[in-house]
Structures are given as C-alpha cells and as structure tokens.
Short mmCIF file of C-alpha atoms (C1' of nucleotides) in Angstrom, two decimals:
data_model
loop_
_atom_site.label_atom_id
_atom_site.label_comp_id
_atom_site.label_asym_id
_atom_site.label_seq_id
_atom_site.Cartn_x
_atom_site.Cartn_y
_atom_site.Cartn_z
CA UNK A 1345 64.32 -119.86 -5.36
CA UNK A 1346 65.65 -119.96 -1.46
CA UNK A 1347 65.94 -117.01 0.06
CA UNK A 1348 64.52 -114.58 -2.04
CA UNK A 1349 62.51 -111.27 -0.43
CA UNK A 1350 60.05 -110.13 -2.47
CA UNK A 1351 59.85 -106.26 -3.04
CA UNK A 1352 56.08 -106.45 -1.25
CA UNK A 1353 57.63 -108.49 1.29
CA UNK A 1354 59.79 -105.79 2.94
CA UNK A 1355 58.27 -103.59 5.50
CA UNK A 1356 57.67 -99.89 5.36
CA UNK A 1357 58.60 -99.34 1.47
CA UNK A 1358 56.00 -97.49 -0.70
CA UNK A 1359 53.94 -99.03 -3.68
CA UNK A 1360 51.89 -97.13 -6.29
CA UNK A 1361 52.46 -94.70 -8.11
CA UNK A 1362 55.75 -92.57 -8.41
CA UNK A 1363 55.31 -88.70 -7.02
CA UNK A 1364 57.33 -86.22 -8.89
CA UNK A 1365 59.46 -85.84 -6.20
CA UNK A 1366 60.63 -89.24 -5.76
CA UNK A 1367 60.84 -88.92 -9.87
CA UNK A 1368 63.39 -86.33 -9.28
CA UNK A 1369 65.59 -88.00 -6.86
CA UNK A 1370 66.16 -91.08 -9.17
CA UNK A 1371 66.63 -89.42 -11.75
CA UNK A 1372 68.89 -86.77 -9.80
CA UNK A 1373 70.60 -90.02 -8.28
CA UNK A 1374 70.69 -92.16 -11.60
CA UNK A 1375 72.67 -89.05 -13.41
CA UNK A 1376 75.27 -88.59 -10.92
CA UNK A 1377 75.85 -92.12 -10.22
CA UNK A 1378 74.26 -94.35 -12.72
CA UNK A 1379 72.07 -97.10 -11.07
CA UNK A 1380 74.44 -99.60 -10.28
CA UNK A 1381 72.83 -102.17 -7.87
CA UNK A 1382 69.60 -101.75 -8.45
CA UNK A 1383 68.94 -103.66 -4.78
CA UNK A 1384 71.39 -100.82 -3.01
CA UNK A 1385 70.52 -97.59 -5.35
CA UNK A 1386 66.82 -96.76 -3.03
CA UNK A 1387 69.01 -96.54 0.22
CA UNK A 1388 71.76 -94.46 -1.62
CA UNK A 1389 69.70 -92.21 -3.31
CA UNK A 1390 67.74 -91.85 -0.51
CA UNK A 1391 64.31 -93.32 -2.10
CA UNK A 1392 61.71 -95.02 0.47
CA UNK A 1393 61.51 -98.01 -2.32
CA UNK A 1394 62.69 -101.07 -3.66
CA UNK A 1395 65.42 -101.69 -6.13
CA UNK A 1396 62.77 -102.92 -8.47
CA UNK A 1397 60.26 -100.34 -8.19
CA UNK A 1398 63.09 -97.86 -9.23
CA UNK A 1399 64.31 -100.08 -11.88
CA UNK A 1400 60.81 -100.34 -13.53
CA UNK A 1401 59.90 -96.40 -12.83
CA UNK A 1402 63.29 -95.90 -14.36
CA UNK A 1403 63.49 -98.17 -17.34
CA UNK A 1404 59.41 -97.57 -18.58
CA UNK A 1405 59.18 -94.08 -17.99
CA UNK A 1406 62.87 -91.85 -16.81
CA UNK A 1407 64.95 -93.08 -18.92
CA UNK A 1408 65.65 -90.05 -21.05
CA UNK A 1409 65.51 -91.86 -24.56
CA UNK A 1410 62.24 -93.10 -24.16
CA UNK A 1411 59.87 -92.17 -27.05
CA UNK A 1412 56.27 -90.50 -26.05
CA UNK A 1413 53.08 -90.44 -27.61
CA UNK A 1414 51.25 -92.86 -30.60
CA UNK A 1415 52.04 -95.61 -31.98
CA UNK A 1416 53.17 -94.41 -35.35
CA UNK A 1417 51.55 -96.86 -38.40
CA UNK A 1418 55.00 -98.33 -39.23
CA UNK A 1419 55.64 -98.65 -35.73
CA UNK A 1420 52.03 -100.82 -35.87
CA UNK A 1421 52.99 -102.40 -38.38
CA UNK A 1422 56.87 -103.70 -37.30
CA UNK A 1423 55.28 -104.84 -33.86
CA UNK A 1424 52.42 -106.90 -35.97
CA UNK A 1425 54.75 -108.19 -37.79
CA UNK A 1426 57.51 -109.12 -34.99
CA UNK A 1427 54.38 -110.39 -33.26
CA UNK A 1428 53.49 -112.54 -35.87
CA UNK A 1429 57.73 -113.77 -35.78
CA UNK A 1430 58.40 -113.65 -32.03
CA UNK A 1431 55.50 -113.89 -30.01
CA UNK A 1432 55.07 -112.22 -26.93
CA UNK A 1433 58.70 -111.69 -26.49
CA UNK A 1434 57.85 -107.76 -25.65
CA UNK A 1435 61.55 -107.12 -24.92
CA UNK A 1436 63.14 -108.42 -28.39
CA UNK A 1437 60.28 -106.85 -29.90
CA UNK A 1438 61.00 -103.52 -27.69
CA UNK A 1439 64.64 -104.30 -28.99
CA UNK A 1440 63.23 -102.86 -32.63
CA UNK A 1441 61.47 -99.75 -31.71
CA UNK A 1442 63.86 -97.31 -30.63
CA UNK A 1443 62.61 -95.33 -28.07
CA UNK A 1444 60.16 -97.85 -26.88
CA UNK A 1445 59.72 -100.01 -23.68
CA UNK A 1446 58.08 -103.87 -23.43
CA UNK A 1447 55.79 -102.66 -21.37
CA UNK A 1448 54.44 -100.14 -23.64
CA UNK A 1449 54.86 -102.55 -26.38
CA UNK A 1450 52.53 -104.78 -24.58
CA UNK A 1451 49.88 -102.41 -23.40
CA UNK A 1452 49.43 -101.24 -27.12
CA UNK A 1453 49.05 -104.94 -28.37
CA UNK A 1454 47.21 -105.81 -25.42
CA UNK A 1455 44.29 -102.65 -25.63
CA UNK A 1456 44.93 -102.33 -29.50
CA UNK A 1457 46.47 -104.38 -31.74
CA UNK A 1458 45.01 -107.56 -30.35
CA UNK A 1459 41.47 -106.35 -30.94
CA UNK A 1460 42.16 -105.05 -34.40
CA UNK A 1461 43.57 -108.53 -35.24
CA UNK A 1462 40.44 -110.10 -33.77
CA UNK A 1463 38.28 -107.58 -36.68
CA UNK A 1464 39.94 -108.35 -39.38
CA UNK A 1465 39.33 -112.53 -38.54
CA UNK A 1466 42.97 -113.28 -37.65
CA UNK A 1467 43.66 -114.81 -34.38
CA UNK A 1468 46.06 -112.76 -32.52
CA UNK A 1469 48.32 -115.26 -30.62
CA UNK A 1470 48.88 -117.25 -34.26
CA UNK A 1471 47.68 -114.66 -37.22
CA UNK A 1472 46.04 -116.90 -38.45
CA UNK A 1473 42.31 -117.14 -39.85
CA UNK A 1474 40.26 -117.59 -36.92
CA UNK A 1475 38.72 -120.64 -36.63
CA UNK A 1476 34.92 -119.47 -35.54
CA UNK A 1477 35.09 -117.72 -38.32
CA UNK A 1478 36.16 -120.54 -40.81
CA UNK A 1479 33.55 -122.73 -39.15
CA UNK A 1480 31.61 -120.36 -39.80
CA UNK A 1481 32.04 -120.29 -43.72
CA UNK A 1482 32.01 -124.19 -43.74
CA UNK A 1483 28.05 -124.18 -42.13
CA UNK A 1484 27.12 -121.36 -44.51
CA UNK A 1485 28.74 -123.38 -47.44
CA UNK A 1486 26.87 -126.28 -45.87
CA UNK A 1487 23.90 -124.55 -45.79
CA UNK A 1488 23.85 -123.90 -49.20
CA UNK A 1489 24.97 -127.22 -50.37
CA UNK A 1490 21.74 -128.51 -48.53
CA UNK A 1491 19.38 -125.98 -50.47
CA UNK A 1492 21.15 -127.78 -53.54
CA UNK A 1493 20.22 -130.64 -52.06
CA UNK A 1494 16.40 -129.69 -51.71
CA UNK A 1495 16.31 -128.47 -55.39
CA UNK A 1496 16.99 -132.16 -56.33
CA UNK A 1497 13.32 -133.53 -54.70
CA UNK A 1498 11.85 -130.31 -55.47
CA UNK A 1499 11.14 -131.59 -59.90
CA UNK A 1500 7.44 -131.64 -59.07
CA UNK A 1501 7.02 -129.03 -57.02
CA UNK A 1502 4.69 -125.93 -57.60
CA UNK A 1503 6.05 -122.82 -58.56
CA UNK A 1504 5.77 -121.25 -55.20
CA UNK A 1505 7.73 -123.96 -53.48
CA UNK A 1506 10.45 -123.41 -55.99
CA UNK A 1507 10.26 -119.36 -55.25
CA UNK A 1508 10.60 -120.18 -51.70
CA UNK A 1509 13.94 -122.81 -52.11
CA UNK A 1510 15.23 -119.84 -54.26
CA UNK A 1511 14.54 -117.66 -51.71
CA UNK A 1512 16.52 -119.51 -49.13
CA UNK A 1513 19.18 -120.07 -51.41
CA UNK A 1514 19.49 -116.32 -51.82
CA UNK A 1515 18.97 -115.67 -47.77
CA UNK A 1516 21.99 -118.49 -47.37
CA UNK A 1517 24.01 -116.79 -49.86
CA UNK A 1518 23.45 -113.29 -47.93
CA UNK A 1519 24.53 -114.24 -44.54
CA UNK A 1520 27.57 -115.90 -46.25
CA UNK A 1521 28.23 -112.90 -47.64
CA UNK A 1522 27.68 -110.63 -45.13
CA UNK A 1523 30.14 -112.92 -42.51
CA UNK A 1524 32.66 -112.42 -45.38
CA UNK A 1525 32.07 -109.10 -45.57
CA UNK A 1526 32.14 -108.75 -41.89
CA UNK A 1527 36.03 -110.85 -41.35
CA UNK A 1528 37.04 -108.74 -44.29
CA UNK A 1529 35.89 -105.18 -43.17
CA UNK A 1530 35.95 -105.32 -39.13
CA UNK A 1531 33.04 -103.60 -39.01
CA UNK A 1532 30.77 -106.01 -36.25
CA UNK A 1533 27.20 -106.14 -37.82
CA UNK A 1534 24.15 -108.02 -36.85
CA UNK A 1535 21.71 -107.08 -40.47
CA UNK A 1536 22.33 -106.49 -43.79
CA UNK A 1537 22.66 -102.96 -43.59
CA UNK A 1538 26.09 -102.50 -43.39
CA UNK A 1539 28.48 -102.71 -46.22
CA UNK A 1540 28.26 -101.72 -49.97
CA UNK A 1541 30.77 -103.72 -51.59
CA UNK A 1542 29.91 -102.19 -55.37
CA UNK A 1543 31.07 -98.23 -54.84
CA UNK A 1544 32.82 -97.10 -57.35
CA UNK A 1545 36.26 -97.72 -56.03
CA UNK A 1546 35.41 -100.85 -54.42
CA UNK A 1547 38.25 -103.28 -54.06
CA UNK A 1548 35.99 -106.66 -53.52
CA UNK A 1549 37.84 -109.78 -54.16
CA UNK A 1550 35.37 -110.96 -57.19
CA UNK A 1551 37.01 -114.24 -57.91
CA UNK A 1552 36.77 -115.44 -54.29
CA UNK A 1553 32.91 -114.26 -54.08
CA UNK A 1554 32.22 -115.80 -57.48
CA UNK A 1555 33.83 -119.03 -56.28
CA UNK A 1556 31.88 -119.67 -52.68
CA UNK A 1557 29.11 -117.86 -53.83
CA UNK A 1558 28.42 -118.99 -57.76
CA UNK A 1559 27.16 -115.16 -58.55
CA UNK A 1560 29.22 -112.60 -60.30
CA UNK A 1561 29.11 -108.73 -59.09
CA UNK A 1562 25.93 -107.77 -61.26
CA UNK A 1563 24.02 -110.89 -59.69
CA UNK A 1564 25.17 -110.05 -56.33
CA UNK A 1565 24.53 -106.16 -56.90
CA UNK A 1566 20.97 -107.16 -57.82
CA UNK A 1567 20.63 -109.37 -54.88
CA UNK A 1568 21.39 -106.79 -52.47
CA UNK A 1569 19.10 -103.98 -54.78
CA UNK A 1570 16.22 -107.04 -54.27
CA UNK A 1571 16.92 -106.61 -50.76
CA UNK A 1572 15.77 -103.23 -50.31
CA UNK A 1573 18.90 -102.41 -48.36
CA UNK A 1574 21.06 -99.44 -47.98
CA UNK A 1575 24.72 -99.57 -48.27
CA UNK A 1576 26.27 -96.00 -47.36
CA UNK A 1577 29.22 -95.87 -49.28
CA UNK A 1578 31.52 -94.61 -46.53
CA UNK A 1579 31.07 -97.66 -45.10
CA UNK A 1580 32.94 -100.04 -47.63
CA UNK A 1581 34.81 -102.78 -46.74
CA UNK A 1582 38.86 -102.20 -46.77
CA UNK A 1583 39.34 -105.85 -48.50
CA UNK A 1584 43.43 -104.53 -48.37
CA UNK A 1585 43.36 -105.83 -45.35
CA UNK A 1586 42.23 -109.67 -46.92
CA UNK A 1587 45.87 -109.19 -48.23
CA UNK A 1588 48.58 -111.46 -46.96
CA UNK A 1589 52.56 -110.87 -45.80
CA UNK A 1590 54.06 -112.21 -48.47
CA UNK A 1591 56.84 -115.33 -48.06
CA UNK A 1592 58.95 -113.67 -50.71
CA UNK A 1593 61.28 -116.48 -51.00
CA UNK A 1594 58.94 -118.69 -50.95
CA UNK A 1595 56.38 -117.07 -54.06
CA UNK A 1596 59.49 -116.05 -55.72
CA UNK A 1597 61.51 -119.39 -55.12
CA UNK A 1598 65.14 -119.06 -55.93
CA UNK A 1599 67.49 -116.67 -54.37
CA UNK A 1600 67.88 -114.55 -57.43
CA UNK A 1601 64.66 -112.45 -56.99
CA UNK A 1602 64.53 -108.74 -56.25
CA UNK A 1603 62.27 -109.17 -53.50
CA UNK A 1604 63.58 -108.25 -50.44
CA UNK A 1605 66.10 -110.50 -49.05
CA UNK A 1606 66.79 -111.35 -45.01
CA UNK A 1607 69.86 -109.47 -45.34
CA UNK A 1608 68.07 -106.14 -45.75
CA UNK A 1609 65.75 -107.08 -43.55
CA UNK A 1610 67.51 -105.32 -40.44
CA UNK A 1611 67.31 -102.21 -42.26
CA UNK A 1612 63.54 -102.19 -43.12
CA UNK A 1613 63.54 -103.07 -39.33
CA UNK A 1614 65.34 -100.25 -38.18
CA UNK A 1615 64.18 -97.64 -40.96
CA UNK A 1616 60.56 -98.53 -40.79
CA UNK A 1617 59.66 -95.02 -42.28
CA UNK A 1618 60.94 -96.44 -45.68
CA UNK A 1619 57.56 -96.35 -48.25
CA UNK A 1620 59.22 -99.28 -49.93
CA UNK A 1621 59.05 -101.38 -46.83
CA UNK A 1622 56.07 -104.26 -46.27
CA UNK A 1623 55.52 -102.11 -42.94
CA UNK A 1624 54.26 -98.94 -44.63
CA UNK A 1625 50.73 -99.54 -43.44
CA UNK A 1626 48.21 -102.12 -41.68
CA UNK A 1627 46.85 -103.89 -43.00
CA UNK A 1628 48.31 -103.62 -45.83
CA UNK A 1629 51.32 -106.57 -45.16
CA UNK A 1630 52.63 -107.45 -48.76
CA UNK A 1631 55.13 -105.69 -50.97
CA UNK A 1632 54.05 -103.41 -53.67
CA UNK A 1633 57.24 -104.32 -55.53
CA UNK A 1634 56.52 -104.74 -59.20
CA UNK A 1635 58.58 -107.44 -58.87
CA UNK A 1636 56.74 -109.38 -56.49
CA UNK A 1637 53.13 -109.45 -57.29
CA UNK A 1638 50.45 -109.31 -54.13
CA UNK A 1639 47.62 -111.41 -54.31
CA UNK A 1640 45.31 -109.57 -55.38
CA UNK A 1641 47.67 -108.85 -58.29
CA UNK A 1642 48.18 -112.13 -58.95
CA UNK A 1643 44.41 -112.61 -58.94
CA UNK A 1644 43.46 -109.72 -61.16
CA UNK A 1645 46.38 -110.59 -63.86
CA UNK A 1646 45.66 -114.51 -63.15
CA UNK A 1647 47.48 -116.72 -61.60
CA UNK A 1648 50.14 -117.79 -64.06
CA UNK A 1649 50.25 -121.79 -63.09
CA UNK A 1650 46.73 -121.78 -62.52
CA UNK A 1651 45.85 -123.38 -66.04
CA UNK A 1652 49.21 -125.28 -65.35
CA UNK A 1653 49.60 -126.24 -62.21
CA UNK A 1654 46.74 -128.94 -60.75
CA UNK A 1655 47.80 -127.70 -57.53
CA UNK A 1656 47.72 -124.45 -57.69
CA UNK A 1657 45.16 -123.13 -55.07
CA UNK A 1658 41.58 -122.59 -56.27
CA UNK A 1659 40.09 -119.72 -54.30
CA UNK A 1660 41.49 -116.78 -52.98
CA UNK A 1661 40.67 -118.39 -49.57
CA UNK A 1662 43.47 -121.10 -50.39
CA UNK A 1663 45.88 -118.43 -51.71
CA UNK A 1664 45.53 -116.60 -49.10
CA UNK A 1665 46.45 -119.60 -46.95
CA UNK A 1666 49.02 -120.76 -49.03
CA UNK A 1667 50.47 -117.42 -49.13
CA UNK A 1668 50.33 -115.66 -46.00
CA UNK A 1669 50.32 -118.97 -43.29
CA UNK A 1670 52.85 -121.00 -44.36
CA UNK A 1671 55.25 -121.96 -41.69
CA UNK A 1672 57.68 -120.04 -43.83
CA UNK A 1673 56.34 -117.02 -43.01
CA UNK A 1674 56.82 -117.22 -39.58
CA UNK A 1675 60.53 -118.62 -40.34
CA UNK A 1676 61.30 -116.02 -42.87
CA UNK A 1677 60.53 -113.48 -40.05
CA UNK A 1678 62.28 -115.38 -37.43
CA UNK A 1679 65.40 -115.58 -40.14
CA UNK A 1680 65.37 -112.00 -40.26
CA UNK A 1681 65.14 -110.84 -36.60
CA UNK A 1682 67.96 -112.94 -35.66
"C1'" DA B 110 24.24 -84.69 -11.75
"C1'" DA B 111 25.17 -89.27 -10.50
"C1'" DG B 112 26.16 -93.89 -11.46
"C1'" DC B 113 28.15 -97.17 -14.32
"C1'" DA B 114 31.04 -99.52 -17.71
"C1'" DG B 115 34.88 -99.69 -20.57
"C1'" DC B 116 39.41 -98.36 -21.60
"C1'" DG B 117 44.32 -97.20 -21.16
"C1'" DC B 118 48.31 -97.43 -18.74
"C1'" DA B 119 51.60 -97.40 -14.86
"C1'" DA B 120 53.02 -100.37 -11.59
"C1'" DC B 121 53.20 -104.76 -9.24
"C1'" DC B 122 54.01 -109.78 -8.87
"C1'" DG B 123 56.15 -113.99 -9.51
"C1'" DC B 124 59.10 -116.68 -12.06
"C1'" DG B 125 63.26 -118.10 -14.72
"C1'" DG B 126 67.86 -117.16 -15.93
"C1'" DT B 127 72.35 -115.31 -14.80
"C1'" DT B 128 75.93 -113.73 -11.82
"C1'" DT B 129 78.20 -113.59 -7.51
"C1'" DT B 130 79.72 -115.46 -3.23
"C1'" DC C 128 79.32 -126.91 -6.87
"C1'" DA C 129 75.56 -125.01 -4.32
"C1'" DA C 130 73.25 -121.25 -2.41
"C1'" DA C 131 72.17 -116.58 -2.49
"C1'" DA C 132 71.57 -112.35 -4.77
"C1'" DC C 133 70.28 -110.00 -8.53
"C1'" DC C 134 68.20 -108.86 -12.96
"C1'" DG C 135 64.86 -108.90 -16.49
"C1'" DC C 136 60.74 -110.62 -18.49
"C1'" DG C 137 55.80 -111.58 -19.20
"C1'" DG C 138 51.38 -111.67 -17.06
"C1'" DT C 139 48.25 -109.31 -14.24
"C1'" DT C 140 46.16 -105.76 -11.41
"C1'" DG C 141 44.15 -101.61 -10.05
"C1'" DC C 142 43.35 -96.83 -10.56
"C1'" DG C 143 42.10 -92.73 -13.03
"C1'" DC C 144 39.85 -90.97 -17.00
"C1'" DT C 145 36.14 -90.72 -20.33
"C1'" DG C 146 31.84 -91.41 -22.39
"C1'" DC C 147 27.29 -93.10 -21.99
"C1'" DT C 148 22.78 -93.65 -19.79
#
DNA sequence: AAGCAGCGCAACCGCGGTTTT
DNA sequence: CAAAACCGCGGTTGCGCTGCT
C-alpha cells in the first residue's frame, strides 16, 4: 500500500516493552477520552509512541476486562475445538473466550496446545492422525505380515529356527504395540519400559489391539510378563484421549436426536463450565450423553450394524476415522460458530 | 557459581481489508 | 474512483525467567 509509514519507520518513538508509567498515562488517557484515533491518541495523551504500540499494549494487556492467569480445562478444550473449526483465526476464536485476547489465544496454542496435540498423534494444523505415525503402523503391520510370510518356507525347519521366527513375530508385535501405546498415551519412550496397559482400571481399547495385533489381553499380558519388563502402574496410558469429537448428526442421522443440536451450540460456547458440554475436559472430546453413545461405548456394547452393515468399519482405527475426521466434523463446528 | 538451553510471553512487523478524503 | 489513512489480524521475534549440567 502507497504511502504507508510504518510504526518502526518514524523517528524518535520508543519500542519494547511498556514502563508502568507510560501504562498509566494510556490508561489515564484512554478513560477520560476513549482512544479514538489510535494514529493521534500518543501525541494527545502525551505518549512517546505509536498509535499501534498503544493499541496493542492497550487491547492485550489494559483493557480492564481482560481475564488473567491459566487456561482453565474448558477454556482448553473450546479453543481445541474452535481450532479444530476455524483454524488459526485467533480473533474469532478470542471472540469465544470472554476475557481473552488473540494473542494470548495464540501463545497458549502455540507453547501448549500444539505440543499436546502432537502427543496424543493428532496433527495440530488438521487434528487429524498424524501421518508418521500411521506410516508408522502400516511398516509394523508390514513387518509382521512378512514374519507370516517366513512361517510359510519355514515347514522344514528345526525347532530353533521356528523359536526364533516366533520370536520376531513377538519383537514385531511389541514395537507395534508400544508405538500404539506411545500415540495413545503421549508419553515419548524409546524401550519397553514404559506403559502397563493391564492395571486394574485400565481403559485399553481390546478390540483394536486384538484386531492389529491377533492376541487378546491374557496373551499380550503374558508377552509383556515374558519380557521381563516393568510397567509402574502410575504410568498407564489415558486411552480417553483415543476418543473422538463426535459428528452427532452425523452418528445419530436424523434431526430428531437428543444430541446436541447447532442451535445450542452458542450456549455450550459461551457457558463452557456446563459438565454436560463435549468441552468438559481434554481429551476427552465426545458426549457422555446416554443418548449418544462414544466409541468406546459403542465398542464395548458392539457396534449395532456391525453384523449388519458390510460397511461398517472394522477396527477401532476406522471408527475412529469414520467418527471423529469426517469433513462433517469440521462443518458441524463451522455450522455452529457462525 | 557459571554457562547453557528451553520455555513463555509481550511486543513488533508486515500485510490485507475497510474507511475516509 | 483512486489514493491515503487507518485498523486489525496472524506470524514472528527477542527478552527474561527457570531449570539443568
């Protein structure tokens, strides 16, 4: 654009950070007078900066409304999920956090949110799986298709040869379940020591494990006991967060379900304190409505149309595809902002 | 105790869109 | 209608703090 000055362009103003003096006068200034011009309001007021610089030290950290302190879970939660809608449209997300500013908005996501999105195997810019991590699964799965492979040529060979292809079959079968383990819990590991899946309140997602793996929990527990490996209970995978925002319209089809519908949506939005709201805690992004079944409740009660349905998704992987990254999600949430 | 690295956050920069002249 | 002025947004930077070696 012609003719524009840029605010480090003129002469003899100060940069950097705001003294508590200068604080004082724009805020003394802004009170008496609101800002007005922002361009004319540093000569009135008597401030040695630009209109800018006042308009950012005003609107991030004066302004009198503005909210201090954490991030609040729902709080987490709404901006995760307006992320997920909006992208990194900081000021309509801002526009749902009373209290909050962009910029603060996008600091948290930038320092926080973005790397606990990278733990749990989603890809922060789309929410979706990451795909490192899916290519990952598809060598594992690989590399235990090819140890299938080498049992075919292996009819006449010795009983220690056979030990060994087991062997490998259980190693492959390991690291695939310890990357699972790993997307699933956020919890960065380079050995086997790291995450007891079989504690008494353990959560793990049996069908999907049974499914890429072929073992059942009292295989696998006895192929992690064979391992001679610790698993400190404390340190057990929160598979919650495998769970999935839920397309309600979309699982529940017509218009007549209970779920929560887009008009209501504002005011989940603006009361994100409600316990009833799919905000109440990360990861946790489905309903617990009764009436609208998560995932994992749909995989602990089976799936309904699985016997049915040809279609219906096979693993939990797919569900959780079909499920939580439909394009519907993303225009369900759009629907609902605007 | 000193040096270093990583992190968090306030502030800056540059651009696009809108309003004013 | 075009140019200039202004505003607001998103990306980036740099500084201070903290924890680790």
């Amino acid at each position: 654009m012609m003719g524009r000055i840029a605010c480090s362009d003129e002469s003899g103003l100060k940069k950097g950070p705001w003294t508590p003096e200068e604080d004082r006068i724009l805020v003394d200034y802004i009170q008496k007078n609101g800002h007005g011009s922002w361009r004319a309001l540093p000569k009135l007021a008597g401030l040695n900066r630009c209109g800018k610089s006042c308009r950012l030290r005003w609107t991030n950290y004066l302004r009198p409304d503005i909210k201090r302190g954490k991030f609040s879970e729902d709080e987490e939660q709404l901006i995760i999920n307006l992320h997920a809608a909006l992208g990194n449209k900081w000021s309509a997300i801002a526009g749902h956090l009373p209290g909050r500013t962009d910029n603060e908005i996008k600091n948290f996501w930038n320092t926080h949110l973005k790397k606990k999105l990278l733990q749990m195997g989603l890809d922060p810019v789309t929410h979706r799986p990451r795909l490192d991590h899916l290519n990952l699964l598809s060598n594992l799965q690989q590399l235990l298709a090819a140890t299938n492979i080498v049992s075919n040529f292996t009819n006449t060979w010795d009983i220690n040869a056979l030990r060994l292809q087991s062997d490998a079959t259980q190693i492959a079968k390991l690291q695939l379940l310890q990357n699972i383990l790993q997307v699933l819990g956020g919890s960065p590991t380079s050995n086997l020591e790291l995450l007891n899946p079989f504690g008494p309140s353990s959560s793990l997602p049996h069908g999907f494990l049974n499914e890429v793996l072929g073992l059942n929990q009292s295989k696998l527990q006895n192929l992690y006991n064979g391992c001679s490996t610790s698993f400190p209970s404390q340190n057990q995978p929160n598979f919650q967060s495998f769970e999935a925002p839920q397309p309600y319209h979309h699982m529940n089809g017509a218009s007549n379900s209970s779920c929560m519908k887009s008009e209501k949506v504002d005011e989940q939005l603006d009361a994100p304190n409600s316990s009833s709201t799919p905000f109440s805690s990360l990861p946790n992004l489905v309903s617990v409505s009764p009436e609208c079944p998560t995932v994992k409740q749909m995989e602990n009660n089976g799936n309904p149309n699985e016997s049915s349905d040809p279609s219906s998704p096979s693993t939990t992987f797919e569900m959780w595809g079909d499920f939580m990254y439909e394009d519907v999600s993303d225009a369900y949430w759009k629907d609902l902002i605007e």
